[in-house]
Amino acid sequence: MKVLVAVKRVVDYNVKVRVKADNTGVDLANVKMSMNPFCEIGVEEAIRLKEKGIATEVVAVCIGPATAQEQLRTALALGADRAILVETAEELSSLAVAKLLKAVVDQEQPQLVMLGKQAIDSDNNQTGQMLGALTGYAQGTFASKVEVAGDKVNVTREIDGGLQTVTLNLPAIVTTDLRLNEPRYASLPNIMKAKKKPLETITPDSLGVSTASTVKTLKVEAPATRSAGIKVSDVAELVEKLKNEAKVI
């Protein structure tokens, strides 16, 4: 069984994000970039399926600039067999990403496609669902447990009311949630081996996909600075401030 895992290059979660002075977007100059944490969980789950003898090949795919090879090499160091970079410098919408992933899926014909449930930069949580609609594959979102049984995959989903288990016919699409697994660290020998693993670079044009977006970003602003909290000496003072300053009672 071939597993295709999509990974995204995002600002590292430890970095404090800064907005550009002209409010056109986020300042990425000299900012540490990493693999999206939810995508890393997807890579880990695919590798575990390979270690169990269920998956025969794990292919990592990323859509982004040439520098995104760094995140694909990380996926290769974690255990992926090969990688594909769809190179583009454009800022793509979720739908454009889903269309590009569909073209890659059509070429690779994987039995299982894994994506992070959302990216920590755009926070959209929609690419996996859009890919499911475009491919017509069954989908299990917000997965906290994945079990492959023959030509089916059982996905335990985290929903508002608790947990829901769905059985999907392969090929299928799964988006990974936080509690699915704990990603491993890449060892130094595997990092060295990853440099020799195949990494193919293609373009949206070669896939025959238009990435024109119908969405335009007008302005990006940082959230308003929150004032510091204060301590009150007793309940009477608390009530007085809630009533006269905060005006919530």
XYZ file of C-alpha atoms in Angstrom:
249
model
C 0.000 0.000 0.000
C 1.317 3.426 -0.976
C 0.744 6.313 1.444
C 0.968 9.914 0.255
C 1.552 12.503 2.988
C 1.143 16.226 2.365
C 3.376 18.561 4.400
C 3.364 22.346 4.612
C 6.170 24.825 5.294
C 5.048 27.240 8.033
C 6.555 29.678 10.508
C 7.923 27.692 13.448
C 5.412 27.560 16.306
C 8.001 29.007 18.722
C 8.424 32.179 16.658
C 6.521 35.364 17.510
C 4.837 36.378 14.258
C 5.366 39.954 13.040
C 3.202 41.858 10.577
C 4.868 43.862 7.778
C 4.940 47.621 8.204
C 2.704 48.112 5.159
C 0.157 45.554 6.476
C 0.381 43.441 3.315
C 1.189 40.212 5.148
C 3.403 38.466 7.675
C 7.105 39.337 7.785
C 9.033 36.157 6.907
C 12.497 37.732 6.640
C 15.031 35.756 8.692
C 12.222 33.781 10.337
C 12.692 30.126 11.244
C 10.434 27.887 9.155
C 9.394 24.340 10.030
C 7.057 21.556 9.051
C 3.482 22.186 10.149
C 3.018 20.208 13.422
C -0.161 18.479 12.236
C 1.608 17.438 9.018
C 4.430 16.026 11.136
C 1.844 13.847 12.903
C 0.674 12.640 9.477
C 4.233 11.730 8.482
C 4.705 9.839 11.763
C 1.488 7.859 11.272
C 2.449 6.901 7.710
C 5.865 5.720 8.902
C 4.258 3.655 11.651
C 2.042 1.980 9.052
C 5.174 1.124 7.091
C 6.905 -0.250 10.193
C 3.872 -2.500 10.787
C 4.234 -3.871 7.257
C 0.949 -2.327 6.125
C 2.422 0.429 3.932
C 5.058 -0.426 1.357
C 5.991 3.145 0.378
C 5.615 6.568 1.982
C 5.740 9.571 -0.343
C 5.906 13.110 1.058
C 4.606 16.005 -1.046
C 4.905 19.740 -0.420
C 3.601 22.725 -2.362
C 5.719 25.841 -1.930
C 8.973 27.629 -2.777
C 12.292 25.922 -3.465
C 13.247 26.382 0.189
C 10.448 23.941 1.115
C 12.917 21.188 0.191
C 14.136 21.598 3.771
C 10.804 20.349 5.155
C 10.696 17.501 2.650
C 14.218 16.446 3.691
C 12.938 16.430 7.271
C 10.121 14.091 6.214
C 12.671 11.873 4.451
C 14.845 11.846 7.571
C 11.841 10.779 9.641
C 11.337 7.786 7.351
C 9.571 8.760 4.118
C 10.933 6.950 1.056
C 10.823 9.785 -1.469
C 9.497 13.296 -1.848
C 7.805 15.533 -4.397
C 7.999 19.326 -4.382
C 5.416 21.237 -6.409
C 7.458 24.414 -6.664
C 5.649 27.740 -6.697
C 6.364 31.116 -5.139
C 2.697 32.126 -5.173
C 0.588 32.392 -2.037
C -1.996 29.711 -2.741
C -5.539 29.337 -1.515
C -6.716 26.076 0.038
C -8.623 25.214 -3.134
C -5.535 25.711 -5.307
C -3.535 23.466 -2.971
C -6.282 20.822 -3.092
C -6.289 20.930 -6.916
C -2.515 20.473 -7.023
C -2.697 17.609 -4.533
C -5.408 15.959 -6.640
C -3.099 16.107 -9.673
C -0.332 14.469 -7.635
C -2.780 11.841 -6.339
C -3.853 11.086 -9.915
C -0.194 10.525 -10.847
C 0.865 8.548 -7.797
C -2.365 6.567 -7.203
C -1.875 6.100 -3.426
C -4.269 3.975 -1.407
C -4.117 6.371 1.558
C -3.622 10.142 1.605
C -2.759 11.798 4.910
C -2.831 15.507 5.702
C -2.656 17.562 8.864
C -6.144 18.682 9.853
C -5.029 22.322 9.551
C -1.967 24.528 9.192
C -0.908 26.730 12.077
C -0.442 29.750 9.796
C -3.646 30.013 7.744
C -5.607 27.852 10.236
C -8.210 27.092 7.553
C -8.891 23.383 8.179
C -10.322 22.793 4.707
C -7.694 21.442 2.284
C -8.300 17.787 3.236
C -12.042 18.146 2.846
C -11.643 19.902 -0.508
C -9.291 17.165 -1.710
C -11.876 14.566 -0.708
C -14.522 16.371 -2.756
C -12.245 16.692 -5.803
C -11.071 13.064 -5.772
C -14.340 11.489 -4.642
C -12.408 9.509 -2.026
C -13.883 8.658 1.345
C -12.533 10.914 4.082
C -11.986 10.705 7.823
C -11.145 14.046 9.422
C -9.710 14.901 12.872
C -8.287 11.393 13.271
C -7.088 10.347 16.729
C -6.702 6.666 15.721
C -6.134 4.976 12.352
C -6.387 1.213 11.762
C -6.035 -0.349 8.313
C -7.895 -3.636 7.864
C -7.668 -5.153 4.400
C -9.201 -2.792 1.855
C -10.728 -0.605 4.561
C -9.456 1.854 7.145
C -11.114 2.531 10.491
C -10.723 6.137 11.619
C -11.605 7.315 15.117
C -12.577 10.971 14.856
C -12.573 13.631 17.538
C -15.933 15.413 17.414
C -17.758 17.850 19.701
C -19.667 15.086 21.463
C -16.675 12.773 22.006
C -15.345 10.151 19.590
C -16.811 8.751 16.376
C -15.414 5.762 14.459
C -15.989 5.554 10.707
C -15.010 2.782 8.293
C -13.720 3.995 4.932
C -13.119 2.072 1.741
C -9.652 2.537 0.294
C -8.472 4.716 -1.353
C -9.226 7.237 1.369
C -8.163 10.579 2.789
C -7.364 11.058 6.487
C -6.620 14.334 8.258
C -4.675 13.980 11.482
C -5.502 15.470 14.872
C -3.214 16.283 17.782
C -3.726 13.079 19.780
C -3.083 10.621 16.954
C 0.579 10.108 17.898
C 3.774 11.683 19.202
C 6.147 12.397 16.274
C 9.676 11.060 16.600
C 12.895 13.015 16.277
C 15.082 12.440 13.239
C 18.385 10.788 14.143
C 21.651 12.117 12.723
C 22.297 8.994 10.574
C 18.795 9.295 9.091
C 19.327 12.996 8.406
C 22.454 12.087 6.448
C 20.644 9.295 4.578
C 17.810 11.699 3.691
C 20.208 13.752 1.576
C 20.508 10.812 -0.836
C 16.814 9.954 -1.046
C 14.998 11.011 -4.251
C 13.305 14.411 -4.246
C 11.445 15.296 -7.443
C 10.622 18.910 -8.297
C 7.676 19.711 -10.558
C 5.600 22.815 -11.312
C 1.860 23.545 -11.298
C 2.067 24.045 -15.080
C 3.470 20.542 -15.571
C 0.470 19.220 -13.648
C -1.902 21.250 -15.800
C -3.390 23.030 -12.802
C -4.322 26.707 -12.627
C -3.510 28.212 -9.233
C -5.345 31.509 -9.811
C -7.099 32.496 -6.594
C -10.528 34.052 -6.193
C -9.519 35.324 -2.749
C -7.527 38.541 -2.239
C -5.919 39.633 1.019
C -6.744 43.284 1.612
C -4.955 43.911 4.891
C -3.171 42.058 7.679
C -3.136 43.514 11.170
C -1.692 42.367 14.477
C -4.257 41.859 17.258
C -4.758 44.745 19.660
C -2.379 44.750 22.618
C -4.090 43.542 25.757
C -3.662 45.586 28.915
C -2.073 43.952 31.932
C -4.282 42.478 34.620
C -4.501 43.830 38.149
C -4.950 42.346 41.608
C -7.777 43.444 43.872
C -7.690 43.367 47.651
C -11.198 42.061 48.290
C -14.521 41.106 46.720
C -15.977 44.566 47.205
C -13.216 46.122 45.096
C -13.663 43.432 42.435
C -17.389 44.151 42.194
C -16.760 47.894 42.056
C -14.289 47.559 39.155
C -16.513 45.129 37.249
C -19.401 47.569 37.647
C -17.740 50.946 37.063
C -14.646 50.188 34.925
C -15.394 47.024 32.969
C -19.146 47.778 33.023
C -20.059 44.088 32.782
C -22.424 44.025 35.747
